Coordinates of C-alpha atoms in Angstrom, one line a residue:
Chain D
M14 CA -251.0 23.1 140.8
H15 CA -250.6 22.3 144.5
I16 CA -247.4 20.5 143.9
R17 CA -246.0 23.5 142.0
L18 CA -247.0 25.8 144.7
A19 CA -245.3 23.6 147.2
F20 CA -242.1 23.7 145.3
V21 CA -242.3 27.4 145.0
A22 CA -242.9 27.7 148.8
L23 CA -240.1 25.3 149.5
A24 CA -237.6 27.3 147.3
A25 CA -238.6 30.5 149.0
L26 CA -238.2 28.9 152.3
C27 CA -234.7 27.7 151.4
A28 CA -233.8 31.2 150.1
V29 CA -235.0 32.9 153.2
S30 CA -233.3 30.5 155.5
S31 CA -230.0 30.9 153.8
C32 CA -229.9 34.7 154.6
E33 CA -227.9 35.5 157.6
F34 CA -227.0 38.9 159.0
R35 CA -223.6 40.1 159.8
R36 CA -222.5 39.5 163.4
I37 CA -222.5 42.4 165.8
M38 CA -219.8 42.2 168.4
T39 CA -219.0 44.1 171.6
Y40 CA -215.9 46.2 172.0
D41 CA -214.2 43.4 174.0
E42 CA -214.9 40.9 171.3
I43 CA -213.5 43.1 168.6
Y44 CA -210.6 44.7 170.3
L45 CA -209.6 42.1 172.8
D46 CA -210.3 39.0 170.8
H47 CA -209.9 40.0 167.2
M48 CA -207.7 43.1 167.2
C49 CA -204.5 44.2 168.9
V50 CA -204.6 47.5 170.6
V51 CA -201.1 49.0 171.1
D52 CA -200.5 52.0 173.3
Y53 CA -197.1 53.4 174.1
D54 CA -195.6 56.3 176.0
I55 CA -192.4 57.3 174.3
D56 CA -189.5 58.9 176.1
W57 CA -187.2 60.9 173.8
S58 CA -184.8 61.9 176.6
Q59 CA -181.8 60.5 174.8
L60 CA -182.1 63.1 172.1
N61 CA -180.7 66.6 172.5
E62 CA -184.1 68.1 171.8
A63 CA -187.6 66.7 171.4
P64 CA -188.4 65.6 167.9
S65 CA -191.1 67.2 165.8
G66 CA -192.3 63.9 164.4
M67 CA -191.9 60.2 164.7
T68 CA -192.4 57.1 162.7
I69 CA -193.6 53.7 164.0
I70 CA -193.7 50.7 161.8
F71 CA -195.3 47.4 162.8
Y72 CA -194.4 44.3 160.8
G73 CA -197.1 41.6 161.0
C74 CA -195.7 38.1 161.7
D75 CA -198.7 36.4 160.1
D76 CA -199.9 38.6 157.2
Q77 CA -196.3 39.8 156.4
K78 CA -197.6 43.3 156.0
S79 CA -196.2 46.5 157.4
Y80 CA -198.3 49.0 159.2
S81 CA -196.6 52.4 159.2
F82 CA -197.6 55.5 161.2
H83 CA -196.2 59.0 160.9
T84 CA -197.3 61.4 163.5
N85 CA -196.4 64.7 165.0
T86 CA -197.6 63.5 168.4
V87 CA -194.3 62.2 169.7
N88 CA -194.9 61.4 173.3
H89 CA -197.8 59.0 172.9
F90 CA -198.9 56.4 170.4
H91 CA -202.1 54.5 170.1
A92 CA -203.3 52.3 167.3
V93 CA -205.5 49.3 166.6
L94 CA -204.0 46.6 164.5
P95 CA -205.0 43.2 163.2
D96 CA -204.7 40.5 165.8
Q97 CA -201.2 38.9 165.4
D98 CA -197.7 39.2 166.7
Y99 CA -195.6 42.0 165.5
Q100 CA -192.1 43.3 165.1
M101 CA -191.9 47.0 165.7
I102 CA -189.5 49.9 164.9
C103 CA -189.9 53.4 166.3
F104 CA -187.7 56.4 165.4
N105 CA -187.9 60.1 165.2
Q106 CA -188.6 61.4 161.8
S107 CA -190.8 63.9 160.2
E108 CA -190.9 65.2 156.6
S109 CA -188.9 68.3 157.5
E110 CA -186.2 66.5 159.2
F111 CA -183.1 64.7 158.1
A112 CA -182.8 66.1 154.7
L113 CA -179.3 64.6 154.5
L114 CA -180.2 61.2 155.8
N115 CA -181.8 58.4 153.8
F116 CA -184.2 56.0 155.4
S117 CA -184.6 52.8 153.5
G118 CA -185.1 49.0 153.6
F119 CA -188.5 49.2 155.3
D120 CA -189.8 46.2 153.5
S121 CA -188.8 44.1 156.5
F122 CA -187.9 44.5 160.1
Y123 CA -184.2 43.6 159.8
T124 CA -183.4 45.6 156.7
A125 CA -184.7 48.9 157.9
E126 CA -181.7 51.3 158.1
V127 CA -180.6 54.9 158.0
N128 CA -177.8 56.1 155.9
M129 CA -176.0 59.3 155.2
K130 CA -176.8 60.6 151.7
P131 CA -174.0 60.7 149.2
D132 CA -171.7 63.6 149.4
A133 CA -173.0 65.1 146.2
E134 CA -176.4 65.5 147.9
N135 CA -174.7 67.0 150.9
L136 CA -172.9 69.6 148.8
L137 CA -176.1 70.4 146.9
H138 CA -177.9 70.9 150.1
D139 CA -175.2 73.1 151.6
M140 CA -175.2 75.1 148.4
L141 CA -178.9 75.6 148.5
N142 CA -178.7 76.6 152.1
Y143 CA -176.0 79.1 151.3
I144 CA -178.0 80.6 148.4
N145 CA -181.1 80.9 150.5
G146 CA -179.1 82.5 153.3
K147 CA -180.0 80.1 155.9
N148 CA -177.0 78.0 156.4
D149 CA -178.1 76.8 159.8
G150 CA -177.9 73.2 159.1
T151 CA -180.8 70.6 159.1
R152 CA -181.8 68.3 161.8
G153 CA -179.3 65.6 162.3
F154 CA -176.5 67.8 160.8
N155 CA -174.9 70.9 162.1
A156 CA -174.2 74.0 160.0
S157 CA -171.0 72.5 158.5
G158 CA -172.8 69.4 157.3
S159 CA -171.5 67.1 160.0
L160 CA -173.7 64.4 161.6
Q161 CA -175.0 65.6 164.9
P162 CA -174.9 63.3 168.0
G163 CA -178.1 63.0 169.9
S164 CA -180.3 63.8 166.9
L165 CA -181.6 60.4 165.9
A166 CA -182.9 57.6 168.1
S167 CA -184.7 54.4 167.6
A168 CA -186.4 51.7 169.5
S169 CA -187.4 48.2 168.3
F170 CA -189.1 45.1 169.4
S171 CA -188.4 41.9 167.7
S172 CA -191.6 40.4 169.1
V173 CA -194.7 42.3 170.2
K174 CA -197.1 39.7 171.6
K175 CA -200.7 40.3 172.5
G176 CA -201.4 40.2 176.2
T177 CA -203.9 38.1 177.9
K178 CA -207.4 39.4 177.9
P179 CA -208.2 41.2 181.2
T180 CA -211.2 40.0 182.9
G181 CA -213.9 42.0 184.5
V182 CA -212.8 45.3 183.1
A183 CA -214.7 48.0 181.2
P184 CA -213.6 48.7 177.6
M185 CA -210.4 50.7 177.5
G186 CA -209.4 49.6 181.0
G187 CA -207.0 47.0 182.3
G188 CA -204.7 44.8 180.4
T189 CA -201.1 44.0 180.1
M190 CA -198.4 43.9 177.6
Q191 CA -196.2 41.0 176.7
G192 CA -193.1 41.8 174.6
S193 CA -189.7 40.3 174.5
T194 CA -187.1 42.9 173.6
T195 CA -184.0 42.3 171.7
T196 CA -182.9 45.8 170.9
G197 CA -184.0 49.1 172.1
G198 CA -186.9 50.2 174.2
T199 CA -188.2 49.0 177.4
T200 CA -191.4 47.4 178.4
A201 CA -193.4 48.6 181.3
G202 CA -194.9 45.5 182.7
G203 CA -197.8 45.8 185.1
T204 CA -199.1 49.0 183.6
S205 CA -202.7 49.7 184.7
R206 CA -203.8 51.0 181.3
G207 CA -205.6 48.4 179.4
F208 CA -204.5 47.5 176.0
N209 CA -203.3 44.4 174.3
A210 CA -199.8 45.8 174.0
S211 CA -198.8 48.8 176.0
G212 CA -195.9 50.2 177.9
S213 CA -193.2 52.7 177.4
L214 CA -190.5 53.1 174.8
Q215 CA -187.2 54.9 175.2
P216 CA -185.6 55.1 171.8
G217 CA -181.8 54.9 172.0
N218 CA -179.4 57.2 170.4
L219 CA -178.0 56.1 167.1
V220 CA -175.3 58.7 166.5
S221 CA -172.1 58.4 168.5
N222 CA -169.8 61.2 169.3
L223 CA -166.3 60.8 168.0
T224 CA -163.7 63.2 169.6
I225 CA -160.2 63.2 168.2
A226 CA -157.3 65.1 169.8
I227 CA -154.0 65.3 168.0
H228 CA -150.9 66.7 169.6
V229 CA -148.9 68.8 167.2
V230 CA -145.5 70.5 167.6
G231 CA -145.2 73.7 165.7
L232 CA -148.9 74.3 165.7
K233 CA -148.6 78.0 166.1
Y234 CA -147.3 78.2 162.5
A235 CA -150.5 76.7 161.1
L236 CA -153.4 78.8 160.0
N237 CA -156.0 76.1 159.9
V238 CA -156.5 72.4 159.5
R239 CA -159.0 70.2 157.8
G240 CA -159.3 66.5 157.6
T241 CA -161.2 63.3 156.7
L242 CA -161.6 60.0 158.3
D243 CA -162.0 56.8 156.3
G244 CA -163.8 53.6 157.3
L245 CA -166.8 55.0 159.2
S246 CA -170.1 53.3 158.8
A247 CA -172.4 54.9 156.3
G248 CA -175.5 54.1 158.4
R249 CA -177.0 52.0 161.0
S250 CA -179.8 49.4 161.3
L251 CA -182.9 50.8 162.9
A252 CA -183.9 47.4 164.2
T253 CA -180.7 45.8 165.5
K254 CA -178.7 49.1 165.7
F255 CA -175.7 47.4 164.1
P256 CA -173.6 49.9 162.1
S257 CA -173.8 49.1 158.4
A258 CA -171.0 47.3 156.7
T259 CA -170.8 50.0 154.1
T260 CA -168.2 52.6 155.0
V261 CA -167.8 56.2 154.0
N262 CA -165.1 58.8 154.1
Q263 CA -166.4 61.3 156.6
S264 CA -165.2 64.9 156.5
L265 CA -163.9 66.6 159.6
P266 CA -164.2 70.2 158.8
N267 CA -164.1 71.9 162.1
W268 CA -161.0 71.7 164.2
N269 CA -160.2 73.7 167.3
I270 CA -156.5 74.7 167.3
D271 CA -154.9 75.2 170.7
A272 CA -151.4 76.2 169.8
S273 CA -148.6 76.5 172.3
D274 CA -146.5 79.7 172.4
S275 CA -143.5 77.6 172.9
D276 CA -141.7 75.9 170.1
D277 CA -140.9 73.1 172.5
E278 CA -144.4 72.2 173.7
P279 CA -146.9 70.6 171.4
G280 CA -150.2 72.2 170.8
V281 CA -153.5 70.3 170.4
I282 CA -156.0 70.2 167.6
T283 CA -159.4 68.7 168.5
T284 CA -162.6 68.0 166.7
S285 CA -165.8 66.3 167.5
V286 CA -168.1 64.7 165.0
G287 CA -171.1 62.5 164.9
T288 CA -170.8 59.1 163.5
F289 CA -172.9 56.0 163.0
G290 CA -169.9 54.1 164.3
V291 CA -167.7 51.5 162.6
P292 CA -168.6 48.1 161.3
V293 CA -168.4 45.8 164.2
S294 CA -167.6 42.1 164.0
G295 CA -171.2 41.1 163.7
S296 CA -171.9 43.3 160.8
R297 CA -168.7 42.9 158.8
A298 CA -168.5 40.7 155.8
D299 CA -165.1 39.4 156.8
G300 CA -162.9 39.7 159.8
D301 CA -160.7 42.6 158.6
P302 CA -162.3 46.0 159.2
D303 CA -161.9 48.8 156.8
P304 CA -159.0 50.9 158.1
N305 CA -159.8 54.2 159.8
I306 CA -157.3 56.5 158.2
L307 CA -157.2 60.1 159.4
N308 CA -156.1 62.4 156.6
L309 CA -155.0 65.9 157.9
V310 CA -154.1 68.9 155.8
F311 CA -152.5 71.8 157.7
T312 CA -152.4 75.2 156.0
M313 CA -149.3 76.9 157.2
N314 CA -148.8 80.6 157.6
D315 CA -146.9 80.7 154.3
Y316 CA -150.0 79.1 152.7
S317 CA -148.2 75.9 152.0
E318 CA -150.0 72.8 152.9
V319 CA -148.7 69.9 155.0
N320 CA -150.4 66.5 154.8
F321 CA -150.4 63.9 157.5
T322 CA -151.9 60.4 157.5
V323 CA -152.6 58.7 160.8
N324 CA -154.0 55.2 161.1
L325 CA -156.6 55.2 163.9
T326 CA -158.2 51.8 163.1
E327 CA -157.1 50.0 166.2
E328 CA -158.0 52.8 168.6
I329 CA -161.4 53.4 167.1
H330 CA -162.4 49.8 166.8
E331 CA -161.2 48.9 170.2
Q332 CA -163.3 51.6 171.9
Y333 CA -166.3 51.4 169.7
E334 CA -166.8 47.7 169.9
E335 CA -166.5 47.8 173.6
I336 CA -169.1 50.5 173.9
F337 CA -171.4 48.8 171.4
E338 CA -171.3 45.5 173.3
E339 CA -172.2 47.3 176.5
E340 CA -175.0 49.1 174.8
Q341 CA -176.4 45.9 173.4
E342 CA -176.3 44.2 176.8
R343 CA -178.1 47.1 178.4
E344 CA -180.9 47.1 175.8
V345 CA -181.4 43.4 176.0
N346 CA -181.7 43.8 179.7
G347 CA -184.2 46.6 179.2
E348 CA -182.0 49.2 180.7
T349 CA -181.6 52.7 179.4
G350 CA -178.9 53.1 176.9
Q351 CA -176.0 55.5 177.1
G352 CA -177.6 57.9 174.7
P353 CA -175.8 61.1 173.6
N354 CA -172.9 60.1 175.8
L355 CA -171.9 57.4 173.4
E356 CA -168.4 58.7 173.2
I357 CA -165.3 57.7 171.4
N358 CA -162.2 59.6 172.4
I359 CA -159.0 59.3 170.4
E360 CA -155.8 61.0 171.4
V361 CA -152.7 60.9 169.3
G362 CA -149.3 62.0 170.6
T363 CA -148.4 63.4 174.0
E364 CA -148.3 66.7 175.7
T365 CA -144.6 66.5 176.3
R366 CA -142.0 67.6 173.8
P367 CA -140.0 64.8 172.4
S368 CA -136.4 64.7 173.4
G369 CA -133.9 66.5 171.2
D370 CA -135.1 68.9 168.5
P371 CA -136.9 66.8 165.9
L372 CA -138.1 69.9 164.1
D373 CA -134.8 70.1 162.2
D374 CA -134.3 66.4 161.7
N375 CA -137.8 65.2 161.1
P376 CA -139.9 67.9 159.5
D377 CA -143.5 67.1 158.8
G378 CA -143.4 63.8 160.5
T379 CA -144.2 62.1 163.8
D380 CA -142.0 61.3 166.7
S381 CA -141.9 58.1 168.6
N382 CA -144.9 59.1 170.7
G383 CA -147.0 59.8 167.6
T384 CA -146.9 63.5 168.1
L385 CA -147.1 65.3 164.8
I386 CA -144.3 67.7 163.9
L387 CA -144.7 70.7 161.6
H388 CA -141.8 72.5 160.1
R389 CA -141.0 76.1 161.1
T390 CA -142.3 78.7 158.7
E391 CA -142.2 81.8 160.9
G392 CA -141.6 85.1 159.1
S393 CA -142.4 83.8 155.7
G394 CA -145.6 83.9 153.7
F395 CA -147.7 86.7 152.4
H396 CA -149.9 88.7 154.7
I397 CA -152.4 91.4 154.0
G398 CA -153.5 93.8 156.6
V399 CA -155.9 96.8 156.4
D400 CA -155.7 99.3 159.2
G401 CA -159.0 100.1 160.8
W402 CA -160.7 97.1 159.2
D403 CA -162.6 96.3 162.4
D404 CA -163.6 99.8 163.4
E405 CA -167.3 100.5 163.2
V406 CA -168.3 103.6 161.2
I407 CA -171.9 104.8 161.0
H408 CA -172.9 106.7 157.9
H409 CA -176.3 108.4 157.4
I410 CA -177.4 108.3 153.8
E411 CA -180.2 110.6 152.8
F412 CA -182.3 109.8 149.7
Chain A
M7 CA -231.5 30.5 164.6
K8 CA -234.5 32.5 165.6
Y9 CA -234.4 34.2 162.2
K10 CA -234.8 30.8 160.6
V11 CA -237.7 29.8 162.8
L12 CA -239.4 33.0 162.1
T13 CA -239.0 32.7 158.4
I14 CA -240.2 29.1 158.4
V15 CA -243.3 30.0 160.3
L16 CA -244.1 33.0 158.2
T17 CA -243.6 31.1 155.0
A18 CA -245.8 28.2 156.1
V19 CA -248.6 30.7 157.1
F20 CA -248.5 32.5 153.8
A21 CA -248.3 29.3 151.8
V22 CA -251.6 28.0 153.2
P23 CA -253.9 30.5 151.4
S24 CA -252.1 29.8 148.1
F25 CA -253.1 26.2 148.5
L26 CA -256.7 26.9 149.6
F27 CA -257.4 29.4 146.8
A28 CA -255.3 28.0 144.1
Q29 CA -258.2 26.6 142.1
K30 CA -261.9 26.8 142.4
K31 CA -263.9 25.1 139.8
N32 CA -267.5 25.9 139.1
V33 CA -268.8 22.8 137.8
E34 CA -272.3 24.1 137.5
E35 CA -271.6 25.9 134.3
P36 CA -270.6 23.4 131.8
S37 CA -269.2 25.8 129.2
L38 CA -267.8 28.5 131.5
L39 CA -265.3 27.6 134.3
R40 CA -264.9 30.1 137.1
Q41 CA -261.2 30.6 138.0
T42 CA -259.4 32.3 140.9
P43 CA -257.8 35.4 139.4
F44 CA -254.1 35.8 140.4
A45 CA -252.0 38.9 140.0
V46 CA -248.3 39.2 140.5
K47 CA -247.1 42.8 141.4
T48 CA -244.2 44.8 142.3
N49 CA -244.1 48.1 144.2
I50 CA -242.2 50.5 142.0
L51 CA -241.5 53.0 144.8
Y52 CA -239.8 50.4 146.9
D53 CA -237.9 49.1 143.9
E54 CA -236.6 52.5 143.2
A55 CA -235.2 52.6 146.8
S56 CA -233.5 49.2 146.0
F57 CA -236.0 47.4 148.2
V58 CA -236.8 44.6 145.9
N59 CA -240.3 43.3 146.4
F60 CA -243.1 41.3 144.9
S61 CA -246.7 40.5 145.8
V62 CA -249.2 37.9 144.7
E63 CA -252.9 38.7 145.0
A64 CA -255.7 36.2 144.6
G65 CA -259.3 37.2 144.1
L66 CA -261.8 35.5 146.2
G67 CA -265.4 35.5 145.1
S68 CA -266.4 38.7 143.3
N69 CA -265.3 41.3 145.9
W70 CA -262.5 40.0 148.1
G71 CA -258.8 39.7 147.6
V72 CA -255.9 38.4 149.7
Q73 CA -252.4 39.5 149.0
F74 CA -249.1 38.1 150.0
D75 CA -246.3 40.7 150.1
A76 CA -242.6 40.0 150.2
I77 CA -239.9 42.7 150.5
C78 CA -236.5 41.0 150.3
P79 CA -233.5 43.2 149.4
W80 CA -230.2 41.6 150.3
W81 CA -227.5 44.1 149.2
K82 CA -224.1 44.8 150.6
D83 CA -221.3 46.8 149.0
D84 CA -217.8 45.5 148.7
D85 CA -216.6 47.5 151.7
N86 CA -219.2 46.0 153.9
L87 CA -220.3 49.6 154.8
R88 CA -223.5 50.3 153.0
V89 CA -226.0 47.5 153.7
T90 CA -229.6 47.0 152.8
Q91 CA -230.9 43.6 153.9
M92 CA -234.5 42.9 154.8
I93 CA -237.0 40.1 154.8
N94 CA -240.5 41.4 155.2
L95 CA -243.4 39.0 154.7
G96 CA -246.9 40.4 154.9
L97 CA -250.5 39.4 154.3
E98 CA -253.3 41.8 153.3
G99 CA -257.0 41.2 153.0
R100 CA -259.0 43.5 150.6
Y101 CA -262.6 44.3 149.9
Y102 CA -263.3 45.7 146.4
W103 CA -266.4 47.7 146.3
R104 CA -267.1 47.4 142.7
G105 CA -266.5 43.7 142.5
W106 CA -266.1 41.9 139.2
T107 CA -268.0 39.5 137.0
D108 CA -265.6 39.2 134.1
N109 CA -261.9 39.3 133.4
S110 CA -261.6 42.9 132.5
R111 CA -262.7 44.0 135.9
A112 CA -261.2 41.4 138.1
I113 CA -259.1 42.8 141.0
S114 CA -259.8 46.4 140.2
G115 CA -261.5 49.5 141.5
P116 CA -261.4 51.1 144.9
Y117 CA -260.7 48.9 147.9
V118 CA -260.1 49.0 151.7
G119 CA -258.1 46.4 153.5
A120 CA -256.2 45.3 156.5
M121 CA -252.6 44.2 156.6
V122 CA -250.1 42.5 158.9
S123 CA -246.5 41.9 158.2
G124 CA -243.3 41.1 160.0
G125 CA -239.6 40.4 159.4
I126 CA -236.1 41.2 160.1
Y127 CA -233.7 43.8 158.7
D128 CA -230.1 45.2 158.6
L129 CA -229.8 48.7 157.3
C130 CA -226.5 50.6 157.5
R131 CA -225.7 54.0 156.1
R132 CA -223.2 56.8 156.6
S133 CA -224.1 59.1 159.4
S134 CA -223.4 62.6 158.2
S135 CA -223.5 64.1 161.7
K136 CA -221.1 61.5 163.1
N137 CA -219.1 61.1 159.9
K138 CA -219.1 57.4 160.2
Y139 CA -221.2 54.4 159.2
R140 CA -223.9 53.3 161.6
G141 CA -226.6 50.8 161.2
F142 CA -229.6 49.0 162.8
Q143 CA -230.3 45.3 162.8
G144 CA -233.9 44.4 163.6
D145 CA -234.2 41.3 165.6
Y146 CA -237.9 41.4 164.5
F147 CA -240.5 43.9 163.5
F148 CA -244.2 43.6 163.2
M149 CA -246.5 45.9 161.5
G150 CA -250.3 46.1 161.2
G151 CA -252.8 48.6 159.9
I152 CA -255.5 49.5 157.5
T153 CA -255.0 50.2 153.8
C154 CA -257.0 51.8 151.1
G155 CA -256.3 52.3 147.4
Y156 CA -257.4 52.2 143.8
V157 CA -256.6 49.7 141.1
W158 CA -256.8 50.7 137.5
A159 CA -257.3 48.2 134.8
P160 CA -255.8 49.5 131.5
S161 CA -256.2 46.1 129.9
P162 CA -257.6 42.7 130.9
W163 CA -254.1 41.5 131.9
W164 CA -252.5 44.6 133.4
R165 CA -253.2 46.6 136.5
L166 CA -251.9 49.8 138.1
E167 CA -252.4 50.3 141.8
A168 CA -251.9 53.2 144.2
S169 CA -252.5 52.7 147.9
A170 CA -251.4 53.7 151.3
G171 CA -251.6 52.3 154.8
L172 CA -251.8 53.6 158.4
G173 CA -251.1 51.6 161.4
A174 CA -248.5 50.7 164.0
M175 CA -245.1 49.1 163.9
Q176 CA -242.9 47.7 166.6
T177 CA -239.3 46.5 166.3
A178 CA -236.6 45.3 168.6
Y179 CA -233.3 46.6 167.2
T180 CA -229.6 46.6 167.7
H181 CA -227.8 49.8 166.9
Y182 CA -224.2 49.3 165.8
D183 CA -221.2 51.2 164.5
M184 CA -219.0 50.1 161.7
V185 CA -215.4 50.0 162.9
E186 CA -212.0 49.2 161.3
N187 CA -213.2 50.2 157.8
G188 CA -216.2 48.0 157.9
Q189 CA -214.4 45.0 159.2
Y190 CA -216.4 44.7 162.4
L191 CA -219.9 45.7 163.6
M192 CA -219.5 47.1 167.1
L193 CA -222.5 47.1 169.4
H194 CA -223.8 50.6 170.2
N195 CA -227.0 49.9 172.0
E196 CA -230.2 47.8 171.9
G197 CA -233.8 48.7 172.3
T198 CA -237.3 48.5 171.1
Y199 CA -239.2 51.0 169.1
T200 CA -243.0 51.5 168.6
Y201 CA -244.3 53.7 165.8
F202 CA -247.8 54.9 164.9
G203 CA -248.4 56.4 161.5
P204 CA -248.1 55.6 157.8
T205 CA -247.0 52.1 157.3
K206 CA -247.2 51.6 153.6
I207 CA -247.1 53.6 150.4
N208 CA -247.5 51.8 147.2
F209 CA -247.6 52.3 143.5
S210 CA -247.6 48.9 141.8
I211 CA -247.8 47.5 138.4
A212 CA -249.5 44.1 138.3
W213 CA -250.0 41.3 135.8
L214 CA -252.9 38.9 135.9
F215 CA -251.6 35.5 135.1
S216 CA -254.9 33.7 135.7
Q217 CA -258.2 34.7 134.2
C218 CA -261.4 35.1 136.1
W219 CA -263.4 32.9 133.7
Q220 CA -262.3 30.3 131.2
Q221 CA -264.3 29.0 128.3
K222 CA -264.4 25.5 127.1
K223 CA -263.4 25.2 123.5
K224 CA -263.2 21.9 121.8
G225 CA -263.3 20.1 125.1
V226 CA -260.4 22.0 126.6
W227 CA -260.5 24.8 129.1
R228 CA -258.7 27.8 127.8

């Protein structure tokens, strides 16, 4: 009997001894030793207007998981993450924004990108806007459906490392950030706020402004002009900011016509459009870029149409690649990017009238300077006028 | 480590009476052997609250009983948020007024007693006011007081018991908050707490696994 009781007591003793409570830790032990507290101030000054929302995604280097945050608080970000190194992307986005842009590839840091939606979706969106009577565009696009410069910005860190544990500080105080930047954003070393990874971000503009000016002789005979430009990037990487290798034919719907009264002096048509750029050498599959062909259609005052094709490949690539390299260098050095002033200016032709009278000899062509020449159509065509059309008349109707 | 020392000491202390009162043979009566009646019990009220418990009571003489209590739930949900973990070992001495002289009345009737117990605990629940999970870990707790109750004997082998206790309790606790979805227990504050008032409420069902008397039949004690 005593032996049996001894066995029972021993078994109970072993069972009791094997029970251990969960460990209670202090704030420092949890958040400074086991977690990574990130805290950023975000400067959206490179955008035309403050965004209504933003997205921050952290890619864990150890657990290979992504931690995504969508918030309407756009000037400050605070989160607690598992303790590991991260890659990070931050860009302005909210659910109501960018109906015509497609954000994809968020499975990994380097594949995250933004792309313009296919034209069919653009047309559908424009049509719905028209039906609803609110054709005021959507964020990122103007009313005519063109990409708007200064509407989208991103910052990224290829490595967010946890800072050293501050000593002798109260919870939520002290600390530093270590983070090596490759693209976008700047770190604010030496900040007095105390988190494992903290600093300031300044997302850089992703949409360049492409301005095209074409000198045209005989412009006063044109009623309007529309055009398209081939070979522009469909999107841009949110992490590396490289323009995507996929190209689109981007419409150029709005042209400003500055015609000259003289038949001898060329007028100028200008347009400005937002673009994700063109595939640079680092993002192209092969060495030859897709040509940037400008297709112009002039509607003359006799309602005939005159087509022109201008190859702008060399001019656009030369300018854009130079600007892109400068931008990359600035961001690697932690400097502020160019932002909305990321400008590409293309000018075709000259302001001086070519020698001789090419209008007779070379209708609907270009002269040696590249100036476009339209044929004379004065006096022809079909015009409709209604007298008093613009006069305002007020009627009182009684019911 | 201190938990292990505490449990070893308590287990050793409570094991001694079991050895002392395990068997008492009355050799003066050749045909009737006096046994120590043992009853194993569980408090249904605590069981309902998921505080798994059991007790063993040994009858001493005709009026006295000594009871060993153990409350030992060790539950934790998958999210590590709702936790009920406790080891409470106790000892209670009882005096039964009516006493007993045969099996049918062993360990039954009204009684008064005194109890001491102690142990450790970790209890975590959702705090409705704070809308988050908070808990207490007891580094230790000791409890002592007086008890009284009544034990019914519906059959020679079964007992039903209702009792209550009054006394004092003291505990050293660590108050903590669950953070990061139950991943970590973050220290909130530490302190000690002393309490006077009810220390026990009990409605038990018991089974006597050892008779008070055994008869010798055909040379064998049955």
